[in-house]
Structure formats: structure tokens, C-alpha cells
PDB file of C-alpha atoms in Angstrom:
ATOM      1  CA  MET A  62     120.898 198.745  98.270  1.00 54.00           C
ATOM      2  CA  LYS A  63     121.124 197.626  94.631  1.00 51.00           C
ATOM      3  CA  LYS A  64     124.742 198.808  94.449  1.00 53.00           C
ATOM      4  CA  LYS A  65     125.598 196.890  97.607  1.00 57.00           C
ATOM      5  CA  THR A  66     123.891 193.757  96.276  1.00 68.00           C
ATOM      6  CA  LEU A  67     125.689 194.077  92.946  1.00 64.00           C
ATOM      7  CA  GLY A  68     129.008 194.604  94.676  1.00 65.00           C
ATOM      8  CA  GLY A  69     128.459 191.561  96.874  1.00 66.00           C
ATOM      9  CA  SER A  70     127.590 189.438  93.833  1.00 73.00           C
ATOM     10  CA  ILE A  71     130.740 190.521  92.007  1.00 78.00           C
ATOM     11  CA  ALA A  72     132.866 189.825  95.069  1.00 76.00           C
ATOM     12  CA  ALA A  73     131.388 186.318  95.282  1.00 79.00           C
ATOM     13  CA  VAL A  74     132.312 185.426  91.677  1.00 83.00           C
ATOM     14  CA  PRO A  75     135.897 184.248  92.425  1.00 85.00           C
ATOM     15  CA  HIS A  76     134.630 182.025  95.240  1.00 85.00           C
ATOM     16  CA  ILE A  77     131.889 180.566  93.032  1.00 88.00           C
ATOM     17  CA  VAL A  78     134.341 179.855  90.199  1.00 89.00           C
ATOM     18  CA  TRP A  79     136.793 178.260  92.641  1.00 89.00           C
ATOM     19  CA  SER A  80     134.049 176.096  94.162  1.00 87.00           C
ATOM     20  CA  VAL A  81     132.814 174.927  90.770  1.00 88.00           C
ATOM     21  CA  LEU A  82     136.287 174.073  89.433  1.00 89.00           C
ATOM     22  CA  PHE A  83     137.846 172.489  92.511  1.00 87.00           C
ATOM     23  CA  ILE A  84     134.910 171.189  94.571  1.00 86.00           C
ATOM     24  CA  ILE A  85     131.799 170.528  92.483  1.00 91.00           C
ATOM     25  CA  ALA A  86     133.568 169.333  89.295  1.00 92.00           C
ATOM     26  CA  PRO A  87     135.801 166.782  91.124  1.00 89.00           C
ATOM     27  CA  LEU A  88     132.758 165.478  93.014  1.00 90.00           C
ATOM     28  CA  LEU A  89     130.883 165.011  89.746  1.00 92.00           C
ATOM     29  CA  PHE A  90     133.845 163.101  88.292  1.00 90.00           C
ATOM     30  CA  VAL A  91     133.940 160.843  91.356  1.00 91.00           C
ATOM     31  CA  LEU A  92     130.204 160.160  91.057  1.00 92.00           C
ATOM     32  CA  TYR A  93     130.541 159.457  87.334  1.00 93.00           C
ATOM     33  CA  TYR A  94     133.360 156.935  87.727  1.00 90.00           C
ATOM     34  CA  THR A  95     131.691 155.331  90.762  1.00 92.00           C
ATOM     35  CA  PHE A  96     128.548 154.376  88.860  1.00 93.00           C
ATOM     36  CA  THR A  97     130.098 153.516  85.495  1.00 91.00           C
ATOM     37  CA  SER A  98     132.166 150.620  84.212  1.00 87.00           C
ATOM     38  CA  PRO A  99     135.524 151.054  82.454  1.00 83.00           C
ATOM     39  CA  GLU A 100     133.558 150.840  79.197  1.00 83.00           C
ATOM     40  CA  GLY A 101     131.329 153.767  80.254  1.00 81.00           C
ATOM     41  CA  GLY A 102     128.095 151.912  81.032  1.00 88.00           C
ATOM     42  CA  PHE A 103     126.057 152.338  84.201  1.00 90.00           C
ATOM     43  CA  THR A 104     126.789 149.778  86.936  1.00 90.00           C
ATOM     44  CA  LEU A 105     126.592 149.231  90.680  1.00 90.00           C
ATOM     45  CA  ASP A 106     129.342 146.607  90.702  1.00 91.00           C
ATOM     46  CA  ASN A 107     131.892 149.167  91.901  1.00 89.00           C
ATOM     47  CA  ILE A 108     129.906 149.717  95.104  1.00 89.00           C
ATOM     48  CA  PHE A 109     129.026 146.072  95.688  1.00 88.00           C
ATOM     49  CA  GLY A 110     132.607 145.042  94.983  1.00 86.00           C
ATOM     50  CA  LEU A 111     133.972 147.038  97.911  1.00 87.00           C
ATOM     51  CA  SER A 112     133.348 144.102 100.256  1.00 88.00           C
ATOM     52  CA  GLU A 113     136.810 142.769  99.413  1.00 89.00           C
ATOM     53  CA  TYR A 114     138.281 145.948 100.909  1.00 90.00           C
ATOM     54  CA  ALA A 115     136.418 145.507 104.205  1.00 89.00           C
ATOM     55  CA  ASP A 116     139.604 144.600 106.102  1.00 91.00           C
ATOM     56  CA  ILE A 117     141.335 147.735 104.813  1.00 91.00           C
ATOM     57  CA  PHE A 118     138.391 149.904 105.866  1.00 89.00           C
ATOM     58  CA  ARG A 119     138.339 148.285 109.295  1.00 91.00           C
ATOM     59  CA  THR A 120     142.091 148.691 109.791  1.00 92.00           C
ATOM     60  CA  SER A 121     141.961 152.337 108.695  1.00 92.00           C
ATOM     61  CA  ILE A 122     139.050 153.174 110.985  1.00 89.00           C
ATOM     62  CA  GLU A 123     140.608 151.360 113.965  1.00 93.00           C
ATOM     63  CA  MET A 124     143.979 153.071 113.566  1.00 94.00           C
ATOM     64  CA  SER A 125     142.347 156.459 113.037  1.00 93.00           C
ATOM     65  CA  ILE A 126     140.247 156.042 116.186  1.00 93.00           C
ATOM     66  CA  ILE A 127     143.316 155.026 118.211  1.00 96.00           C
ATOM     67  CA  ALA A 128     145.356 157.954 116.864  1.00 96.00           C
ATOM     68  CA  THR A 129     142.489 160.384 117.516  1.00 95.00           C
ATOM     69  CA  PHE A 130     142.072 159.083 121.068  1.00 96.00           C
ATOM     70  CA  CYS A 131     145.819 159.452 121.707  1.00 97.00           C
ATOM     71  CA  CYS A 132     145.708 163.026 120.414  1.00 97.00           C
ATOM     72  CA  PHE A 133     142.781 163.807 122.716  1.00 96.00           C
ATOM     73  CA  LEU A 134     144.370 162.080 125.706  1.00 96.00           C
ATOM     74  CA  ILE A 135     147.515 164.181 125.346  1.00 96.00           C
ATOM     75  CA  GLY A 136     146.004 167.269 123.774  1.00 96.00           C
ATOM     76  CA  TYR A 137     143.235 168.120 126.237  1.00 96.00           C
ATOM     77  CA  PRO A 138     145.510 168.467 129.301  1.00 95.00           C
ATOM     78  CA  LEU A 139     147.964 170.464 127.206  1.00 96.00           C
ATOM     79  CA  ALA A 140     145.215 172.770 125.909  1.00 96.00           C
ATOM     80  CA  TYR A 141     143.957 173.301 129.457  1.00 95.00           C
ATOM     81  CA  PHE A 142     147.469 174.018 130.717  1.00 95.00           C
ATOM     82  CA  ILE A 143     148.096 176.568 127.949  1.00 95.00           C
ATOM     83  CA  SER A 144     144.753 178.298 128.593  1.00 92.00           C
ATOM     84  CA  ARG A 145     145.703 178.769 132.258  1.00 90.00           C
ATOM     85  CA  SER A 146     149.155 180.160 131.480  1.00 92.00           C
ATOM     86  CA  SER A 147     150.146 183.805 131.300  1.00 92.00           C
ATOM     87  CA  GLU A 148     149.803 185.720 128.035  1.00 91.00           C
ATOM     88  CA  ARG A 149     153.540 185.557 127.371  1.00 92.00           C
ATOM     89  CA  GLN A 150     153.641 181.819 128.030  1.00 94.00           C
ATOM     90  CA  LYS A 151     150.627 181.276 125.765  1.00 93.00           C
ATOM     91  CA  LYS A 152     152.462 182.868 122.860  1.00 92.00           C
ATOM     92  CA  ILE A 153     155.528 180.697 123.474  1.00 94.00           C
ATOM     93  CA  PHE A 154     153.476 177.504 123.733  1.00 94.00           C
ATOM     94  CA  MET A 155     151.533 178.361 120.565  1.00 92.00           C
ATOM     95  CA  ILE A 156     154.757 178.929 118.638  1.00 93.00           C
ATOM     96  CA  LEU A 157     156.210 175.639 119.888  1.00 92.00           C
ATOM     97  CA  LEU A 158     152.972 173.838 119.001  1.00 92.00           C
ATOM     98  CA  MET A 159     152.772 175.257 115.492  1.00 90.00           C
ATOM     99  CA  LEU A 160     156.495 175.203 114.714  1.00 89.00           C
ATOM    100  CA  PRO A 161     156.492 171.654 113.243  1.00 86.00           C
ATOM    101  CA  MET A 162     153.564 172.648 110.986  1.00 86.00           C
ATOM    102  CA  TRP A 163     155.830 175.137 109.233  1.00 88.00           C
ATOM    103  CA  THR A 164     157.700 172.148 107.792  1.00 87.00           C
ATOM    104  CA  ASN A 165     156.241 170.133 104.933  1.00 87.00           C
ATOM    105  CA  LEU A 166     154.434 166.899 105.837  1.00 86.00           C
ATOM    106  CA  LEU A 167     156.817 164.840 103.689  1.00 86.00           C
ATOM    107  CA  ILE A 168     159.865 166.224 105.469  1.00 90.00           C
ATOM    108  CA  ARG A 169     158.304 165.602 108.875  1.00 90.00           C
ATOM    109  CA  THR A 170     157.522 162.005 107.909  1.00 89.00           C
ATOM    110  CA  TYR A 171     161.059 161.418 106.637  1.00 89.00           C
ATOM    111  CA  SER A 172     162.346 162.866 109.910  1.00 90.00           C
ATOM    112  CA  MET A 173     160.275 160.318 111.820  1.00 90.00           C
ATOM    113  CA  MET A 174     161.773 157.576 109.647  1.00 89.00           C
ATOM    114  CA  ALA A 175     165.281 158.814 110.447  1.00 88.00           C
ATOM    115  CA  ILE A 176     164.460 158.683 114.152  1.00 91.00           C
ATOM    116  CA  LEU A 177     162.492 155.424 114.330  1.00 90.00           C
ATOM    117  CA  ASP A 178     164.213 153.309 111.672  1.00 89.00           C
ATOM    118  CA  ASP A 179     166.199 150.206 112.660  1.00 88.00           C
ATOM    119  CA  GLY A 180     169.426 152.120 112.082  1.00 86.00           C
ATOM    120  CA  GLY A 181     167.988 155.455 113.132  1.00 87.00           C
ATOM    121  CA  PHE A 182     168.651 157.905 115.925  1.00 89.00           C
ATOM    122  CA  LEU A 183     166.572 156.087 118.561  1.00 90.00           C
ATOM    123  CA  ASN A 184     168.241 152.716 118.064  1.00 91.00           C
ATOM    124  CA  SER A 185     171.658 154.379 117.958  1.00 92.00           C
ATOM    125  CA  ILE A 186     171.011 155.732 121.455  1.00 92.00           C
ATOM    126  CA  LEU A 187     169.793 152.324 122.663  1.00 90.00           C
ATOM    127  CA  LEU A 188     172.906 150.610 121.280  1.00 90.00           C
ATOM    128  CA  ALA A 189     175.127 153.236 122.886  1.00 91.00           C
ATOM    129  CA  LEU A 190     173.453 152.394 126.209  1.00 91.00           C
ATOM    130  CA  ASP A 191     174.047 148.650 125.610  1.00 89.00           C
ATOM    131  CA  MET A 192     170.332 148.062 125.168  1.00 90.00           C
ATOM    132  CA  ALA A 193     168.636 145.930 122.530  1.00 90.00           C
ATOM    133  CA  PRO A 194     167.381 147.862 119.463  1.00 89.00           C
ATOM    134  CA  VAL A 195     163.652 147.968 118.766  1.00 91.00           C
ATOM    135  CA  HIS A 196     161.906 147.464 115.435  1.00 90.00           C
ATOM    136  CA  ILE A 197     159.351 150.249 114.986  1.00 91.00           C
ATOM    137  CA  VAL A 198     159.137 151.234 111.313  1.00 91.00           C
ATOM    138  CA  GLY A 199     156.939 148.764 109.485  1.00 89.00           C
ATOM    139  CA  THR A 200     154.473 148.353 112.349  1.00 91.00           C
ATOM    140  CA  LYS A 201     151.038 149.818 113.015  1.00 92.00           C
ATOM    141  CA  GLY A 202     152.425 151.526 116.091  1.00 93.00           C
ATOM    142  CA  ALA A 203     154.802 153.560 113.933  1.00 93.00           C
ATOM    143  CA  VAL A 204     151.944 154.694 111.677  1.00 94.00           C
ATOM    144  CA  ILE A 205     149.793 155.671 114.668  1.00 95.00           C
ATOM    145  CA  PHE A 206     152.736 157.580 116.137  1.00 94.00           C
ATOM    146  CA  GLY A 207     153.243 159.389 112.820  1.00 93.00           C
ATOM    147  CA  ILE A 208     149.553 160.317 112.593  1.00 94.00           C
ATOM    148  CA  VAL A 209     149.553 161.629 116.168  1.00 95.00           C
ATOM    149  CA  TYR A 210     152.720 163.622 115.540  1.00 93.00           C
ATOM    150  CA  ASP A 211     151.458 165.190 112.297  1.00 92.00           C
ATOM    151  CA  PHE A 212     147.870 165.998 113.339  1.00 94.00           C
ATOM    152  CA  PHE A 213     148.332 166.723 117.042  1.00 95.00           C
ATOM    153  CA  PRO A 214     148.011 170.545 116.712  1.00 94.00           C
ATOM    154  CA  TYR A 215     144.600 170.081 115.054  1.00 94.00           C
ATOM    155  CA  MET A 216     143.369 168.601 118.317  1.00 95.00           C
ATOM    156  CA  VAL A 217     144.932 171.112 120.687  1.00 96.00           C
ATOM    157  CA  LEU A 218     143.974 174.364 118.954  1.00 94.00           C
ATOM    158  CA  PRO A 219     140.152 174.002 118.887  1.00 94.00           C
ATOM    159  CA  ILE A 220     140.091 172.655 122.450  1.00 95.00           C
ATOM    160  CA  TYR A 221     142.294 175.529 123.617  1.00 96.00           C
ATOM    161  CA  THR A 222     139.989 178.030 121.904  1.00 94.00           C
ATOM    162  CA  ALA A 223     136.896 176.499 123.546  1.00 93.00           C
ATOM    163  CA  ILE A 224     138.459 176.479 127.020  1.00 94.00           C
ATOM    164  CA  GLU A 225     139.720 180.032 126.569  1.00 93.00           C
ATOM    165  CA  LYS A 226     136.148 181.231 125.905  1.00 91.00           C
ATOM    166  CA  ILE A 227     134.769 179.762 129.147  1.00 91.00           C
ATOM    167  CA  ASP A 228     133.705 182.470 131.570  1.00 88.00           C
ATOM    168  CA  ARG A 229     136.070 182.292 134.564  1.00 87.00           C
ATOM    169  CA  ARG A 230     133.196 183.352 136.829  1.00 89.00           C
ATOM    170  CA  LEU A 231     131.570 179.948 136.250  1.00 90.00           C
ATOM    171  CA  VAL A 232     134.685 178.231 137.589  1.00 88.00           C
ATOM    172  CA  GLU A 233     134.787 180.593 140.564  1.00 87.00           C
ATOM    173  CA  ALA A 234     131.093 179.974 141.263  1.00 90.00           C
ATOM    174  CA  ALA A 235     131.599 176.211 141.178  1.00 89.00           C
ATOM    175  CA  SER A 236     134.524 176.557 143.570  1.00 88.00           C
ATOM    176  CA  ASP A 237     132.488 178.748 145.941  1.00 87.00           C
ATOM    177  CA  LEU A 238     129.723 176.131 145.949  1.00 87.00           C
ATOM    178  CA  GLY A 239     132.168 173.514 147.197  1.00 87.00           C
ATOM    179  CA  CYS A 240     133.204 171.711 144.022  1.00 88.00           C
ATOM    180  CA  SER A 241     136.609 170.072 144.056  1.00 89.00           C
ATOM    181  CA  SER A 242     139.103 170.520 141.219  1.00 86.00           C
ATOM    182  CA  ALA A 243     137.995 167.208 139.707  1.00 89.00           C
ATOM    183  CA  GLN A 244     134.325 168.209 139.895  1.00 91.00           C
ATOM    184  CA  ILE A 245     135.034 171.590 138.306  1.00 90.00           C
ATOM    185  CA  MET A 246     136.807 169.823 135.465  1.00 90.00           C
ATOM    186  CA  THR A 247     134.121 167.186 134.871  1.00 89.00           C
ATOM    187  CA  ARG A 248     131.014 169.314 135.526  1.00 90.00           C
ATOM    188  CA  VAL A 249     132.015 172.750 134.249  1.00 91.00           C
ATOM    189  CA  ILE A 250     135.069 172.870 131.996  1.00 93.00           C
ATOM    190  CA  LEU A 251     134.629 169.557 130.159  1.00 92.00           C
ATOM    191  CA  PRO A 252     130.942 170.108 129.202  1.00 91.00           C
ATOM    192  CA  LEU A 253     131.522 173.723 128.167  1.00 91.00           C
ATOM    193  CA  SER A 254     134.481 172.754 125.975  1.00 92.00           C
ATOM    194  CA  LYS A 255     132.493 170.051 124.173  1.00 90.00           C
ATOM    195  CA  SER A 256     132.385 171.990 120.903  1.00 86.00           C
ATOM    196  CA  GLY A 257     136.192 172.242 120.859  1.00 91.00           C
ATOM    197  CA  ILE A 258     136.517 168.533 121.631  1.00 92.00           C
ATOM    198  CA  VAL A 259     134.189 167.578 118.775  1.00 88.00           C
ATOM    199  CA  SER A 260     135.987 169.933 116.384  1.00 87.00           C
ATOM    200  CA  GLY A 261     139.383 168.552 117.393  1.00 92.00           C
ATOM    201  CA  ILE A 262     138.245 164.938 117.021  1.00 91.00           C
ATOM    202  CA  THR A 263     136.824 165.659 113.571  1.00 87.00           C
ATOM    203  CA  MET A 264     139.899 167.584 112.428  1.00 89.00           C
ATOM    204  CA  VAL A 265     142.163 164.692 113.435  1.00 93.00           C
ATOM    205  CA  PHE A 266     139.966 161.734 112.476  1.00 90.00           C
ATOM    206  CA  VAL A 267     139.092 162.927 108.962  1.00 86.00           C
ATOM    207  CA  PRO A 268     142.665 163.419 107.645  1.00 89.00           C
ATOM    208  CA  SER A 269     144.047 160.420 109.546  1.00 91.00           C
ATOM    209  CA  ILE A 270     141.544 157.998 108.012  1.00 87.00           C
ATOM    210  CA  SER A 271     142.465 159.178 104.507  1.00 84.00           C
ATOM    211  CA  THR A 272     146.222 159.504 104.950  1.00 87.00           C
ATOM    212  CA  PHE A 273     148.480 157.503 102.676  1.00 84.00           C
ATOM    213  CA  TYR A 274     152.010 158.895 102.757  1.00 84.00           C
ATOM    214  CA  ILE A 275     152.483 158.330 106.486  1.00 90.00           C
ATOM    215  CA  SER A 276     151.365 154.706 106.228  1.00 88.00           C
ATOM    216  CA  GLN A 277     153.562 154.092 103.184  1.00 88.00           C
ATOM    217  CA  LYS A 278     156.741 155.343 104.814  1.00 88.00           C
ATOM    218  CA  LEU A 279     156.289 154.454 108.475  1.00 91.00           C
ATOM    219  CA  GLY A 280     154.277 151.314 107.676  1.00 89.00           C
ATOM    220  CA  GLY A 281     156.994 150.047 105.361  1.00 81.00           C
ATOM    221  CA  GLY A 282     154.421 148.710 102.887  1.00 78.00           C
ATOM    222  CA  THR A 283     153.453 145.867 105.244  1.00 82.00           C
ATOM    223  CA  PHE A 284     149.764 146.851 105.168  1.00 83.00           C
ATOM    224  CA  GLU A 285     147.421 149.245 103.384  1.00 85.00           C
ATOM    225  CA  LEU A 286     145.079 151.950 104.562  1.00 89.00           C
ATOM    226  CA  ILE A 287     142.186 153.447 102.612  1.00 90.00           C
ATOM    227  CA  GLY A 288     144.332 156.292 101.292  1.00 88.00           C
ATOM    228  CA  ASP A 289     146.946 153.833 100.003  1.00 88.00           C
ATOM    229  CA  THR A 290     144.267 151.824  98.209  1.00 89.00           C
ATOM    230  CA  ILE A 291     142.746 154.906  96.566  1.00 89.00           C
ATOM    231  CA  GLU A 292     146.168 156.058  95.377  1.00 86.00           C
ATOM    232  CA  ARG A 293     146.972 152.608  93.965  1.00 85.00           C
ATOM    233  CA  GLN A 294     143.639 152.421  92.156  1.00 86.00           C
ATOM    234  CA  PHE A 295     144.036 155.843  90.571  1.00 84.00           C
ATOM    235  CA  GLN A 296     147.564 155.052  89.399  1.00 81.00           C
ATOM    236  CA  SER A 297     146.018 152.608  86.947  1.00 74.00           C
ATOM    237  CA  TYR A 298     143.490 153.954  84.440  1.00 65.00           C
ATOM    238  CA  SER A 299     141.601 150.642  84.364  1.00 68.00           C
ATOM    239  CA  THR A 300     140.767 150.888  88.099  1.00 74.00           C
ATOM    240  CA  TYR A 301     139.609 154.509  88.246  1.00 83.00           C
ATOM    241  CA  ASN A 302     136.091 153.257  88.940  1.00 89.00           C
ATOM    242  CA  ILE A 303     137.026 151.265  92.054  1.00 90.00           C
ATOM    243  CA  GLY A 304     139.119 154.169  93.339  1.00 90.00           C
ATOM    244  CA  ALA A 305     136.197 156.537  92.796  1.00 92.00           C
ATOM    245  CA  ALA A 306     133.834 154.193  94.666  1.00 92.00           C
ATOM    246  CA  ILE A 307     136.202 154.026  97.642  1.00 92.00           C
ATOM    247  CA  SER A 308     136.554 157.826  97.523  1.00 91.00           C
ATOM    248  CA  LEU A 309     132.764 158.186  97.586  1.00 92.00           C
ATOM    249  CA  VAL A 310     132.555 156.034 100.709  1.00 89.00           C
ATOM    250  CA  MET A 311     135.297 158.166 102.246  1.00 86.00           C
ATOM    251  CA  MET A 312     133.349 161.344 101.492  1.00 87.00           C
ATOM    252  CA  ILE A 313     130.252 159.845 103.107  1.00 88.00           C
ATOM    253  CA  LEU A 314     132.272 159.086 106.253  1.00 80.00           C
ATOM    254  CA  ILE A 315     133.579 162.653 106.252  1.00 78.00           C
ATOM    255  CA  LEU A 316     130.074 164.100 105.856  1.00 83.00           C
ATOM    256  CA  ILE A 317     128.829 161.960 108.741  1.00 82.00           C
ATOM    257  CA  SER A 318     131.706 163.232 110.890  1.00 74.00           C
ATOM    258  CA  LEU A 319     130.914 166.834 109.987  1.00 76.00           C
ATOM    259  CA  ALA A 320     127.213 166.292 110.740  1.00 81.00           C
ATOM    260  CA  ILE A 321     128.072 164.910 114.171  1.00 74.00           C
ATOM    261  CA  MET A 322     130.417 167.830 114.810  1.00 71.00           C
ATOM    262  CA  ASN A 323     127.767 170.394 113.846  1.00 73.00           C
ATOM    263  CA  ARG A 324     125.118 168.692 115.959  1.00 75.00           C
ATOM    264  CA  PHE A 325     127.262 168.704 119.095  1.00 65.00           C
ATOM    265  CA  SER A 326     128.483 172.228 118.437  1.00 63.00           C
ATOM    266  CA  ASP A 327     124.938 173.544 117.988  1.00 59.00           C
ATOM    267  CA  GLY A 328     123.825 171.778 121.148  1.00 54.00           C
ATOM    268  CA  THR A 329     126.616 173.382 123.139  1.00 52.00           C
ATOM    269  CA  GLU A 330     125.891 176.846 121.754  1.00 51.00           C
ATOM    270  CA  ASN A 331     122.154 176.528 122.487  1.00 49.00           C
ATOM    271  CA  ALA A 332     122.915 175.400 126.019  1.00 46.00           C
ATOM    272  CA  GLY A 333     125.183 178.420 126.448  1.00 48.00           C
ATOM    273  CA  ARG A 334     122.413 180.767 125.286  1.00 46.00           C
ATOM    274  CA  LEU A 335     119.929 179.206 127.698  1.00 36.00           C
ATOM    275  CA  LYS A 336     122.352 179.684 130.584  1.00 46.00           C
ATOM    276  CA  ARG A 337     122.703 183.339 129.727  1.00 45.00           C
TER     277      ARG A 337
END
């Protein structure tokens, strides 16, 4: 037993070192800069001064919610369709879904610019069809589209996994008891896939609210999101403290999202145990 315990402790050393260097230490630096002035003295002005960024926070949250909702609206039917496909078709759909993720985020964003720009591929097609070109890049719609495109697989995969784990006998039992297809979806499949829905929403909402490169390129610099503001603050040494304060608020939002996800996931698992 002692040998096993010693071996487990040694195996955990790399993980502990990694966590200290790249998780705990950065968090401590953020906390230090949040509650200190540029001169090094303790202050709460960095937190209280975030009121001037309220519009940026609101815009970021609104756009992230819209993008997350769009991902769910498109992703849930797709995840359900894939889960009901044959094994061969599932593999093909998974490859097609993950294929864009094999390309770097920067390249994917530049590709979207090449398609949506005023002189891009989309407007070239519209002009060839004698239709008026549309201005997309530089609008909030373009940023939302870019977020949906980049984070869409993060919504589909957890929902697909949750639906795939549902016992098919429950669906058959609901059908035998006279439930319609809509009732089976709303009363059986949707509640039992709640954990996947919550995971997908969290995995899309968290990175989308902190994104900055997508908004810079597809937004055309016409507005800022939280990620853009943090990047701008950290580019100047004199504003590290404000950037750290905004980052701390972002981490709090992320922790709240994770807490909500865990609560719903635990509730679903407990309900599943009770049913068994």
C-alpha cells in the first residue's frame, strides 16, 4: 500500500508543478495587480473604476448569449440527427464536424474575412448575379457569425454524447404509452440530455465572452468586447491593474458558469440514479 501511495504521489508531481506554474501563479498575479495601484500600494479603485466599461461588458454578454443560443438552436437538432444515424454515418459526420477544428483559429477567422468582406467571395457571387453587395464585416452580426462558426462543435459534441447515452428502451416505452414524436422529444430526450445541453452552453459561452481576435477582425475595430479591452490594457504597462481587474471579473463569470453547469449536471445524474 505504501509503495502504491508513493508511486501515486510521484506520478502527481508533474501535474502539481504544471498547476502551480500555469494556473495558481497567474491567478496570484491577477489578484495582485487587481488590488494594487501602479505604484504598488493597495487600492480598490481598479474594481470601482470598472463602471466605465459597463457598456463593453453588456455588449460582450449580449453577443455571447446570442451566439450561444444560435449554436444551441442549430446544434441540438444536428446532434440528435447524428445520434440516430448509422455507425458509419456517425463517423463521417464527426469527421466533418471536427475538420475545421484542425485548422488554426486565426486561419479560420481570416477565411471568414475573405468570404464576408466587401470585396470577398460572397459579394463577388452577388455581383455576378446582378444583386446588390452586402456589408457584413464591421458589424456585430459578422462577429456573432464568426463566434458561432468557431465554437459550434463545442455545442454539438457534449449534446451528442448525452443523447447517445439515453437508453433507447425509454423512448420505446414512451412510444408504447402513446406519446407522439414531439412529446418524446420534450418529455424524454430533452430532459435526459440536460447535462449535455448545460455543458455545451458553458463550453460556448465561456470562450465567446472572452474572445478578442474574432471581434477585432470581423468587427473591423468598430466596437470592443471584453477580450479586446483586456488585451489593450495589458499592452500598456501602466494599465496592467485595470486589465487584471477586468480579468478577475471575467474569471468570476466563468466560475459562476461552471457552478451552474455542475449543479444541473449533478441534478440530472441524481435523477437518473433514482429512475434506476
